[in-house]
Coordinates of C-alpha atoms and ligand atoms in Angstrom, one line a residue:
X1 CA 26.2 -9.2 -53.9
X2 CA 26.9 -5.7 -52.0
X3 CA 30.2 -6.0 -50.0
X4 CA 29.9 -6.3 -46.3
X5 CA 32.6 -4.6 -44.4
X6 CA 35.1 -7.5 -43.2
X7 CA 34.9 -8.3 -39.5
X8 CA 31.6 -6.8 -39.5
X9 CA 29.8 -9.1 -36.7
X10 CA 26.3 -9.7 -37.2
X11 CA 24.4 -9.1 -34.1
X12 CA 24.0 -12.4 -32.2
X13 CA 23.2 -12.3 -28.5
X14 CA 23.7 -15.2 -26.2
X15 CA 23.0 -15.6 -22.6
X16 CA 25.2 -18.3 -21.0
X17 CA 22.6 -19.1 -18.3
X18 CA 19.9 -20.2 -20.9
X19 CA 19.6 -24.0 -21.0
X20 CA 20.1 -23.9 -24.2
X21 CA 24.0 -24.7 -25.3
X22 CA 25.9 -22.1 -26.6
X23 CA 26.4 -23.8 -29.4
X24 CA 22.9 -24.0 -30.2
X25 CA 21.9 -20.5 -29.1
X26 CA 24.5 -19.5 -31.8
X27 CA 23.1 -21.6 -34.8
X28 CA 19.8 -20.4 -34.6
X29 CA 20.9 -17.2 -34.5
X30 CA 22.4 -17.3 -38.1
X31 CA 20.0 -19.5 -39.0
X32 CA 17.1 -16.5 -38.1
X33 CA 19.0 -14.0 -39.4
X34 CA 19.5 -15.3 -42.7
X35 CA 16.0 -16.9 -43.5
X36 CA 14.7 -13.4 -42.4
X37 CA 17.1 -11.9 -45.0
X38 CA 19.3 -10.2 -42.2
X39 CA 22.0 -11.9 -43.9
X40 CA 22.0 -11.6 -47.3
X41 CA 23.8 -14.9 -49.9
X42 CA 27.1 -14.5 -50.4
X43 CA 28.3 -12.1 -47.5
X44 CA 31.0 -12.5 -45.1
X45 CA 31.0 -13.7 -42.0
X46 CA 33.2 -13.5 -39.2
X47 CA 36.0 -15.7 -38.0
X48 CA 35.7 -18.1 -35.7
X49 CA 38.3 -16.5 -33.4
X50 CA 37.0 -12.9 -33.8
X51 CA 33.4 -14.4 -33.2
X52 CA 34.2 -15.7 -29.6
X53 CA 36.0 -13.1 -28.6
X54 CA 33.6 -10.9 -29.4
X55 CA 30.7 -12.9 -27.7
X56 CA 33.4 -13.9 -24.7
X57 CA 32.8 -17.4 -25.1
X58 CA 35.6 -20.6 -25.7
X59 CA 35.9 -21.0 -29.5
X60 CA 34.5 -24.5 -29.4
X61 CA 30.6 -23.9 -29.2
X62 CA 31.2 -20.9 -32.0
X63 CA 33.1 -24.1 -34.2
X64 CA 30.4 -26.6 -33.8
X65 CA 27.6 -23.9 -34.8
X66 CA 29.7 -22.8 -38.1
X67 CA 30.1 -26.7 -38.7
X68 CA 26.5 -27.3 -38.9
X69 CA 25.5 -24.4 -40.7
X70 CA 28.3 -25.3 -42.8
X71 CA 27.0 -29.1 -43.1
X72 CA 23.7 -27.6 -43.3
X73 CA 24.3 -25.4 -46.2
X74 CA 23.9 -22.3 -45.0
X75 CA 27.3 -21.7 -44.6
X76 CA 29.9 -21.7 -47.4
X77 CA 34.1 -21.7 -46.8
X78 CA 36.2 -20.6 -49.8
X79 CA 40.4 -21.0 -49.3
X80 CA 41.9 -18.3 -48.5
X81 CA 39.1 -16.1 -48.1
X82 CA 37.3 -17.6 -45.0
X83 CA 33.5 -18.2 -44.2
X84 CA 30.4 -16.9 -46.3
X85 CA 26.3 -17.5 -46.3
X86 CA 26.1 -19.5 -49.3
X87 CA 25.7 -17.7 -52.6
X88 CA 23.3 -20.7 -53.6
X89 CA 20.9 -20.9 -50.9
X90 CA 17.7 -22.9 -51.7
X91 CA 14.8 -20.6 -52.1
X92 CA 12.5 -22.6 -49.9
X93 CA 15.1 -21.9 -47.1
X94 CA 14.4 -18.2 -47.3
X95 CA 11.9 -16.1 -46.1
X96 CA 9.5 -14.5 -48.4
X97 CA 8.6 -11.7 -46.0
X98 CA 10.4 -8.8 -47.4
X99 CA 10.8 -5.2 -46.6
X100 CA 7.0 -3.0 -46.0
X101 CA 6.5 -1.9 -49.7
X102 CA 4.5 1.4 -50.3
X103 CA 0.8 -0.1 -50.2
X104 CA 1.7 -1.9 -46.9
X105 CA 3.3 1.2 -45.3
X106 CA 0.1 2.9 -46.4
X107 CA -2.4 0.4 -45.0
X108 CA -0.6 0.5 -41.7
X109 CA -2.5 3.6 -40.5
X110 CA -2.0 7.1 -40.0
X111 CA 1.7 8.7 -41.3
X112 CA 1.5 11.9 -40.5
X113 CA 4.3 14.4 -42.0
X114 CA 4.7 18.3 -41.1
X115 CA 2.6 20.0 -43.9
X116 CA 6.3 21.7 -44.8
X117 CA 7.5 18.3 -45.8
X118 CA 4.5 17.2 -48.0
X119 CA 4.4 20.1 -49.9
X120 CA 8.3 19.8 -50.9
X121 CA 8.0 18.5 -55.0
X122 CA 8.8 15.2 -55.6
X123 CA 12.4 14.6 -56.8
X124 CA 11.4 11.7 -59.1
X125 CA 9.3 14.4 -61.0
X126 CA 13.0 15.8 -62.2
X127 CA 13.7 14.9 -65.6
X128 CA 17.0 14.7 -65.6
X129 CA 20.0 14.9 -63.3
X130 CA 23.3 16.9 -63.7
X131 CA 26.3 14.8 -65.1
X132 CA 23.1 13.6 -67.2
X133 CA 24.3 15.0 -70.6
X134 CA 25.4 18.0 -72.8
X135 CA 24.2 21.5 -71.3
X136 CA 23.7 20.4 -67.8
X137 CA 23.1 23.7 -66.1
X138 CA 24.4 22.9 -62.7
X139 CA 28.1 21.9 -64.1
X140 CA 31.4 23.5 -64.4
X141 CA 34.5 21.9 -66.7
X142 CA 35.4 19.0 -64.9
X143 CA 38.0 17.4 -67.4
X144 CA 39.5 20.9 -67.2
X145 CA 40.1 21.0 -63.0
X146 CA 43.6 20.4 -62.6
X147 CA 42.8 17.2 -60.4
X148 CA 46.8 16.4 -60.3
X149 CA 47.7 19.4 -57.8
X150 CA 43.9 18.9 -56.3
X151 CA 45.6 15.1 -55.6
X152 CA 48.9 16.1 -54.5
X153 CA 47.6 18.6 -52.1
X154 CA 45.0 15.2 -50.5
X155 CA 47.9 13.6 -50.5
X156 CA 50.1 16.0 -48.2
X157 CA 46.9 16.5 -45.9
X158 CA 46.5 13.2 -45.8
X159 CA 50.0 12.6 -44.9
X160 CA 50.3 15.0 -42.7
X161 CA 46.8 14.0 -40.2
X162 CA 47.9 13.9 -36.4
X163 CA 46.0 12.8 -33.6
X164 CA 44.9 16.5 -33.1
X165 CA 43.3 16.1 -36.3
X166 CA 40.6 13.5 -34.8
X167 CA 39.0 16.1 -32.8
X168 CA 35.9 18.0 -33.1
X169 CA 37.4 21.4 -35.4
X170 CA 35.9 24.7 -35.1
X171 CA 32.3 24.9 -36.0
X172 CA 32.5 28.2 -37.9
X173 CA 35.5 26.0 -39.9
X174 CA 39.2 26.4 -39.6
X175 CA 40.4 30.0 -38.7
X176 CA 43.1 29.9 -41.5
X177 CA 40.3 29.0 -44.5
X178 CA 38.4 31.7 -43.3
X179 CA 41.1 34.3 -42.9
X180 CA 42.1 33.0 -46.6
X181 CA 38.3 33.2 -47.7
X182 CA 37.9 36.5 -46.4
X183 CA 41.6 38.4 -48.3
X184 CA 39.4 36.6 -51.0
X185 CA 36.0 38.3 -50.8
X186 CA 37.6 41.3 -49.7
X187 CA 39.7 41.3 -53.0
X188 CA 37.5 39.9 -55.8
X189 CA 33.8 40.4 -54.3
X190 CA 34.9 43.9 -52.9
X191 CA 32.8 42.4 -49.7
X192 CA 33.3 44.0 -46.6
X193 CA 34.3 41.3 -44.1
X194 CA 36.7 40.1 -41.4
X195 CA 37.7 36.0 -41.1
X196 CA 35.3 36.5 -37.6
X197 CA 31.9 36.7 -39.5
X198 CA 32.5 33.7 -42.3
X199 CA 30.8 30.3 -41.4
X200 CA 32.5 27.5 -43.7
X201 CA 29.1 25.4 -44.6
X202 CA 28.5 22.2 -47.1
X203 CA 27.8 24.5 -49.8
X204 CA 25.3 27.5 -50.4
X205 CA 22.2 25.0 -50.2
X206 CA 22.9 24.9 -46.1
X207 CA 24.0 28.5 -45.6
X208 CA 20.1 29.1 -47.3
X209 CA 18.9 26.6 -44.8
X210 CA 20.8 28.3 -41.7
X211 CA 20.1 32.0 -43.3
X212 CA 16.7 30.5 -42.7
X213 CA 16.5 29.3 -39.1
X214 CA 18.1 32.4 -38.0
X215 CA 15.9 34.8 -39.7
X216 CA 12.3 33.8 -40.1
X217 CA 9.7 32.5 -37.8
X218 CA 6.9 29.9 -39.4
X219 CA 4.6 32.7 -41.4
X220 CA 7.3 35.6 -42.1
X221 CA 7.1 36.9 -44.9
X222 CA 10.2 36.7 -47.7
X223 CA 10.8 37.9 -50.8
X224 CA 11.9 35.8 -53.4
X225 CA 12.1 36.4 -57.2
X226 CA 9.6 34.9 -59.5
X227 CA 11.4 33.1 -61.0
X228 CA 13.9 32.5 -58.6
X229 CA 16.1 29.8 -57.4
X230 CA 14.0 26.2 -56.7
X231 CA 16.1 24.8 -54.0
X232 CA 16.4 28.4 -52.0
X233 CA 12.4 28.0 -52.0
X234 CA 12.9 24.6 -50.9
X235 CA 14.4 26.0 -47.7
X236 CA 12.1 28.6 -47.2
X237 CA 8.8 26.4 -47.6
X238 CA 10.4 23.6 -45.3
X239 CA 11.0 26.8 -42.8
X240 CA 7.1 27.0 -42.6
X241 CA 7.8 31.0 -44.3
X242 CA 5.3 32.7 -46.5
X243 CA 6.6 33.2 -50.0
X244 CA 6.2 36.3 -51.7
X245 CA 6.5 36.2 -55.6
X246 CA 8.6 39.0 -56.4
X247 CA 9.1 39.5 -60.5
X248 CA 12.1 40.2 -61.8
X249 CA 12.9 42.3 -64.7
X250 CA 15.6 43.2 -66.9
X251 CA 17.4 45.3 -63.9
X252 CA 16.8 42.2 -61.4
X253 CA 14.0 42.0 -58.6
X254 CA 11.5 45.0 -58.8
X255 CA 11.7 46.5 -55.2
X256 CA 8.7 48.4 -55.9
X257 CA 6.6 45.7 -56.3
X258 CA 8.1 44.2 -53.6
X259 CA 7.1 46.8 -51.5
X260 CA 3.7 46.8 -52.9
X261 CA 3.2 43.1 -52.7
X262 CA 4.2 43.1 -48.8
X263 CA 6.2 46.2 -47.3
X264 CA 6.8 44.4 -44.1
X265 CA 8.3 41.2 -45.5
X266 CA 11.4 39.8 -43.0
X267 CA 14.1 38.9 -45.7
X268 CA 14.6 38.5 -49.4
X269 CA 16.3 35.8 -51.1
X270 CA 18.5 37.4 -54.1
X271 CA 20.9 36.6 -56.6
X272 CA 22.1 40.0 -57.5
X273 CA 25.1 39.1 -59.4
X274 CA 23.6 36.8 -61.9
X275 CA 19.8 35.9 -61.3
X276 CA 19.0 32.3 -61.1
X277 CA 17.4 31.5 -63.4
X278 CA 17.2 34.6 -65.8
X279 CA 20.7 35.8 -65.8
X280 CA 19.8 39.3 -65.8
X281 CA 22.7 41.4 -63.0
X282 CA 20.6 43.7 -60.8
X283 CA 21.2 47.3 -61.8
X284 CA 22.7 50.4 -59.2
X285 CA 19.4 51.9 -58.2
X286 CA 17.9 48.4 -57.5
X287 CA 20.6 47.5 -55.3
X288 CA 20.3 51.0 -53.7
X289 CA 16.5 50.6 -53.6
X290 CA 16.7 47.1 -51.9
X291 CA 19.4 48.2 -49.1
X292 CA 17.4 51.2 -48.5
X293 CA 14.2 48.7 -48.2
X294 CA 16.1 46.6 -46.1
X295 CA 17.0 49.2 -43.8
X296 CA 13.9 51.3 -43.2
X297 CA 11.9 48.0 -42.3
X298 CA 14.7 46.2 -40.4
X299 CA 14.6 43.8 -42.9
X300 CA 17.5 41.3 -44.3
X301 CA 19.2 40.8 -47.4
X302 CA 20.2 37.1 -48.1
X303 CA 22.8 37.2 -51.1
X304 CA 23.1 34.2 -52.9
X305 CA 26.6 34.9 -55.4
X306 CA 26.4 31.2 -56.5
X307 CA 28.7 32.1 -59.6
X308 CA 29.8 35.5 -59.5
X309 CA 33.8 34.7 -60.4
X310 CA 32.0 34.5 -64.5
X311 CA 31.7 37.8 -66.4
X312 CA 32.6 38.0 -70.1
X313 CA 31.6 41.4 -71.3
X314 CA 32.3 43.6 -68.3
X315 CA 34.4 43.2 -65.3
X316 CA 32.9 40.8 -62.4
X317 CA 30.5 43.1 -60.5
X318 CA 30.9 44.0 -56.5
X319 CA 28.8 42.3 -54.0
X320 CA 25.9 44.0 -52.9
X321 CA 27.3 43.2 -49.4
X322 CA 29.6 45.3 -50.2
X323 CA 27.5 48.0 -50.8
X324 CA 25.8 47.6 -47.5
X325 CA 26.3 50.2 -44.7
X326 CA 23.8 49.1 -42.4
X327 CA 24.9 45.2 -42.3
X328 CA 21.6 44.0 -43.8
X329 CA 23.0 41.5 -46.2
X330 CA 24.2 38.2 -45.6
X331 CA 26.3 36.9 -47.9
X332 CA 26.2 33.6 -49.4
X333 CA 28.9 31.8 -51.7
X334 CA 30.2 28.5 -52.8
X335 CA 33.0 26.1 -54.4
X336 CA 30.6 24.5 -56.1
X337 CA 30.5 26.3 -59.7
X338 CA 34.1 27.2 -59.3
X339 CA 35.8 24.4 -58.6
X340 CA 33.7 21.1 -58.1
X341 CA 30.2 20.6 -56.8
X342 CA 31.2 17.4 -54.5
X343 CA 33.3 19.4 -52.5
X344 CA 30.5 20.4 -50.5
X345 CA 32.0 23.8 -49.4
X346 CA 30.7 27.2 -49.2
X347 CA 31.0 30.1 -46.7
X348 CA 28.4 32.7 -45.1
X349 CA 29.3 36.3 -44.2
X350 CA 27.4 36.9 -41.2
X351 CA 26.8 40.6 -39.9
X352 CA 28.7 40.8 -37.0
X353 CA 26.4 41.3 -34.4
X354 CA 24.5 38.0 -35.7
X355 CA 27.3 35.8 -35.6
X356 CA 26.8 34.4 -32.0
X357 CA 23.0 33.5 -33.3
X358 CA 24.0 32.2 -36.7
X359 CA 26.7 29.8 -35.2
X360 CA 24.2 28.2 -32.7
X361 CA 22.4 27.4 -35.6
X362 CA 24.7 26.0 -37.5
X363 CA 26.0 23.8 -34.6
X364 CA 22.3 22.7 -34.1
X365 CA 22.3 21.7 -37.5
X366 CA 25.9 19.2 -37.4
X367 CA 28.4 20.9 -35.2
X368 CA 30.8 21.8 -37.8
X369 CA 32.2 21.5 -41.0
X370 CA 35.1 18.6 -41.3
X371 CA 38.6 19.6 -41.6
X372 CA 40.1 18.2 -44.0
X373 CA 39.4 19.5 -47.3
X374 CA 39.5 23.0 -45.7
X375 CA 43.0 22.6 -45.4
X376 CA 43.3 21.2 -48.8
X377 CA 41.7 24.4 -50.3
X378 CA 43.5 27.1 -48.0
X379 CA 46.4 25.4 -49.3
X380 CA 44.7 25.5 -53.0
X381 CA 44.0 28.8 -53.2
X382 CA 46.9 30.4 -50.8
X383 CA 49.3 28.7 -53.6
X384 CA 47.4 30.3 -56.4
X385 CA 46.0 27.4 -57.9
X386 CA 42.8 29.0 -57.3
X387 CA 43.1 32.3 -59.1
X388 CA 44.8 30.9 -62.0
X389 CA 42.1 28.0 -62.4
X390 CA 38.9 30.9 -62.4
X391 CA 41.7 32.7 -65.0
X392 CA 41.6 29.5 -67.5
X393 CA 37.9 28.8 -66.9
X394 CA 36.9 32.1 -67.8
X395 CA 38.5 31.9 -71.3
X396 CA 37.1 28.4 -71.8
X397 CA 33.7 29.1 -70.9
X398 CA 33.3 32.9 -72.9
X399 CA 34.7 30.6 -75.8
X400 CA 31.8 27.8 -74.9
X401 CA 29.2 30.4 -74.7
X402 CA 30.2 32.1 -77.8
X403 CA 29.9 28.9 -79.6
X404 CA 26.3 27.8 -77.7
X405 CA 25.1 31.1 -78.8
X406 CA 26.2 31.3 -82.6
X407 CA 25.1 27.3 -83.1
X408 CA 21.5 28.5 -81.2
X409 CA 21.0 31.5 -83.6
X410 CA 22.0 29.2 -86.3
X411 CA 20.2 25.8 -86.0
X412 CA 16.9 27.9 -84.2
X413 CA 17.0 31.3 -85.2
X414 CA 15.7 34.6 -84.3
X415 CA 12.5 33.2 -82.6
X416 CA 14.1 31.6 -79.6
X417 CA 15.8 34.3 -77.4
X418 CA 19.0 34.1 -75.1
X419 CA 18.3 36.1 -71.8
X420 CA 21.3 36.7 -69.5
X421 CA 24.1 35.3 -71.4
X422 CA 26.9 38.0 -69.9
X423 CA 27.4 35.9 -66.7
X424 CA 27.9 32.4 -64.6
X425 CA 27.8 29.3 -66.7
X426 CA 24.3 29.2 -67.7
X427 CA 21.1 31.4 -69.8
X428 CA 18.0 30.9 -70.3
X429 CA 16.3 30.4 -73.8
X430 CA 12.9 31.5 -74.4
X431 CA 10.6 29.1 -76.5
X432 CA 8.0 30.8 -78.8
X433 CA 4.4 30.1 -78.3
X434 CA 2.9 26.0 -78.8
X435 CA 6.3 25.1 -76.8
X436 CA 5.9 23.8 -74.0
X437 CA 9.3 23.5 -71.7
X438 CA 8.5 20.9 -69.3
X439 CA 7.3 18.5 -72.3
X440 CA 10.7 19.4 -74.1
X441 CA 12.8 18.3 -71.1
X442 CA 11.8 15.2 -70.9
X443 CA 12.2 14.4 -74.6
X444 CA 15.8 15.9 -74.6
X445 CA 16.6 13.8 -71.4
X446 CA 16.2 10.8 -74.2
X447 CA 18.8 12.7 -76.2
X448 CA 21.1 12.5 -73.5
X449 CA 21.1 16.2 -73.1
X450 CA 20.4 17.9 -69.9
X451 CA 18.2 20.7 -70.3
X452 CA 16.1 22.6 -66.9
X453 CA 12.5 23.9 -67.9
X454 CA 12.0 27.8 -67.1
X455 CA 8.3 27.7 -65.9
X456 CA 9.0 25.2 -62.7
X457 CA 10.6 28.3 -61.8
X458 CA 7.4 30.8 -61.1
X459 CA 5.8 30.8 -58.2
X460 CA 2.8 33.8 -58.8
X461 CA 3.9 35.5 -62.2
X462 CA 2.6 34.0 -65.6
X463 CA 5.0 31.8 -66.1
X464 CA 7.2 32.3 -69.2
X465 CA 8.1 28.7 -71.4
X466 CA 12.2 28.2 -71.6
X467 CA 14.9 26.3 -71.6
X468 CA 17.9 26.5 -69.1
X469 CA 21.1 25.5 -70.9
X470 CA 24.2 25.4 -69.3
X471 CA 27.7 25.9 -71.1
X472 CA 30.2 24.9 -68.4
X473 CA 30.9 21.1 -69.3
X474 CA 30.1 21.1 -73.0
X475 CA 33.3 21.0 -75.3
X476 CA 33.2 23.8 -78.1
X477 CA 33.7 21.0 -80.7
X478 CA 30.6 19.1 -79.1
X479 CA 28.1 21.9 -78.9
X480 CA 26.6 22.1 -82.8
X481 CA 25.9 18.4 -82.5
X482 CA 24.2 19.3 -79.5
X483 CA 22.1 22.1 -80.8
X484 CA 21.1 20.2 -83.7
X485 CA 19.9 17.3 -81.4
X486 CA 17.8 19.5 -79.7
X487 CA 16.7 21.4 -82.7
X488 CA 15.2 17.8 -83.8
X489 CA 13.6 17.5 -80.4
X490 CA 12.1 20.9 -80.9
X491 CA 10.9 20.2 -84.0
X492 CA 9.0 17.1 -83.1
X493 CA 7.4 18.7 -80.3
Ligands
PLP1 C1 21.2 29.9 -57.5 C2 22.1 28.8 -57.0 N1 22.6 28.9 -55.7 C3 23.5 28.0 -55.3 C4 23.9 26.9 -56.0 C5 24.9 26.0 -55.5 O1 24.5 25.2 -54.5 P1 25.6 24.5 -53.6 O2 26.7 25.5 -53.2 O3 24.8 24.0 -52.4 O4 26.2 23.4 -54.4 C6 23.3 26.7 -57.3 C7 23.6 25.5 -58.0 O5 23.1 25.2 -59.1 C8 22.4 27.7 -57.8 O6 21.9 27.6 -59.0

């Protein structure tokens, strides 16, 4: 039986002008609301005392209704613990209406959704879920985040809350996070930003989602890479845009077929540092190329740097907001890869002359990110906790993605291919011909190991068959156990 909040009162409405006695009035009350299933066996009920007061009536007509329900069986007191609906209520007693399944809903007539909506996938179609098993894509190290200082710093936050803290904060998020955000995009993104034009968000998904709103109408035209990221086109479909397929190669998006596919397109959607989902870090002259797009048509630039802080064979590469002279770009990032993905915080840099619009989205959105955790992390990453924790996880994870490699080459050979290994905490793995990826994720969901299919990821170009295998929460001594588990899944597929 789910807990019901103590002192929760149940709603029961009585009107002392009725003829009916109060007494009554409040017995079929309870007695309605539990055959309908309003109350459920086995949840608490209010006291006596708490009940009258709360219905501004003398406790004697709330008494005699518990009584009866209590004599009636309905009702159940345990010592010590007060008054319940009995865990053992007779079947007969209770309704057998329940909730509207699906075919009812159906039958009930028309249920019209925005065409956006319906054509969202389904999320039952997804195979598996992150924290699902070995190679999860989406994961970082989470027995490696040093949760005692994380803890101790709650813990002083949460010591140190004062009325002030009740309020409403600041929409764009506290000043002092994003004066600490910015020294830190200035320093390690070489991003070209004042605290002014950051917008603290729950993560990259909504700064997508408000990049969005501010920058498209229903029909513009975006550029997204093919394959690209599936939640960013998520955003973009339930924006009513127009999605346009661009491929990506081995120096990132192709701005030339961009430009070929649609000239005039509003925006496009990158990941420059470390394309989702092929890895690959867009070259020099495609950055140049794309800013120069961006500028001639009056176009934007929406940077996703998801996981940027990764590099293992060269040093982390700049922003391309950094590059930007013309303030084109806005600038996504999160907290999710580098420090935990249930954090729900990420930032936007905004082009200054947008902020004003981008804030009055966000604010229509949920008027602000809450204050607590921003503290938390200033203090996080003001005390270097931050730096040094990207420091450690960069070791572990080359180390992890040294051994995923050599166990892949190993138990698979030459025939299946890593693609955009250098970066981030993921690559893909291309499947020879007969494989089929989607198949393959579903049987290595069985396996327990949590493996993304490539091809979901197309939208126009021929979709190529892969595997998305992350490298962030698998232990070095758990990986060729791994690999040979989905070499056997491989084999009978
Ligand atoms: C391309 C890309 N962007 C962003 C994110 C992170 O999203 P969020 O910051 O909303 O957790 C992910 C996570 O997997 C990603 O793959």
């Amino acid at each position: 039986v789910k807990k019901v909040p103590r002192g929760t009162l149940p709603l029961v409405a009585v009107d002392r002008k009725a003829p009916k006695p109060l007494h009554k009035q409040i017995y079929d009350a309870y007695r309605t609301a539990i055959v309908s299933r309003g109350l459920r066996p086995g949840q608490q009920l209010p006291s006596t005392r708490a009940l009258a007061t709360e219905l501004g009536v003398s406790r004697i007509p709330v008494l005699n209704a518990y009584e009866q329900l209590i004599a009636e069986g309905y009702f159940e007191t345990r010592l010590g613990a007060g008054t319940f609906v009995s865990s053992s209520l007779p079947d007969q007693l209770i309704s057998s209406e329940r909730r509207p399944d699906r075919a009812n809903a159906i039958r009930s007539g028309p249920r019209l959704l925005s065409r956006r909506c319906a054509s969202l996938p389904n999320w039952n179609g997804f195979p598996s879920f992150p924290g699902a098993g070995a190679f999860s894509s989406s994961e970082p190290a989470y027995d490696h985040f040093p949760l005692h200082v994380w803890s101790n710093l709650v813990a002083r936050h949460s010591r140190k809350l004062r009325v002030e803290s009740l309020h409403y904060g600041n929409p764009m998020g506290s000043l002092a996070f994003r004066e600490t955000i910015a020294t830190y995009l200035r320093t390690s993104r070489a991003a070209r930003c004042e605290a002014d034009q950051i917008i603290v968000v729950s993560g990259s998904q909504q700064a997508l989602d408000i990049s969005a709103r501010a920058l498209l109408d229903p029909g513009s035209p975006v550029w997204v890479e093919d394959p690209g990221y599936i939640f960013a086109k998520q955003v973009l479909t339930t924006a009513g845009a127009r999605l346009v397929p661009v491929a990506v190669d081995n120096e990132g998006l192709d701005v030339a077929a961009g430009i070929k596919q649609c000239r005039q397109a509003r925006a496009a959607f990158v990941t420059p540092s470390h394309q989702y989902p092929l890895g690959v870090t867009m070259s020099a002259s495609r950055r140049l190329q794309l800013l120069e797009w961006a500028q001639s048509l009056g176009s934007w630039i929406v940077e996703d740097d998801y996981d940027s802080e990764y590099r293992y064979e060269s040093m982390p590469i700049a922003s391309l907001q950094g590059l930007d002279r013309h303030a084109r770009v806005i600038y996504i990032g999160t907290f999710s890869k580098v420090l935990f993905s249930s954090l729900r915080l990420g930032y936007m840099v905004v082009p200054p002359d947008l902020v004003d619009r981008f804030s009055s989205v966000r604010l229509s959105m949920d008027l602000g990110p809450p204050d607590m955790y921003q503290a938390v992390l200033t203090d996080f990453i003001s005390e270097g906790h931050f730096a040094r924790h990207i420091r450690r996880m960069r070791l572990l994870y080359a180390e992890r993605r040294s051994a995923l490699v050599a166990s892949l080459h190993k138990e698979l050979g030459p025939r299946f291919e890593v693609l955009g290994g250098q970066a981030g905490m993921h690559f893909a793995v291309t499947l020879p011909p007969g494989f089929h990826d989607q198949e393959i994720t579903v049987k290595a969901a069985r396996q327990n190991l949590c493996v993304w299919p490539l091809s979901p990821a197309y939208l126009g170009n021929k979709p190529r068959q892969g595997l998305l295998l992350g490298f962030g929460n698998t232990a070095v001594e758990d990986i060729p156990a791994n690999v040979r588990k989905l070499r056997d899944v491989l084999s009978s597929a």
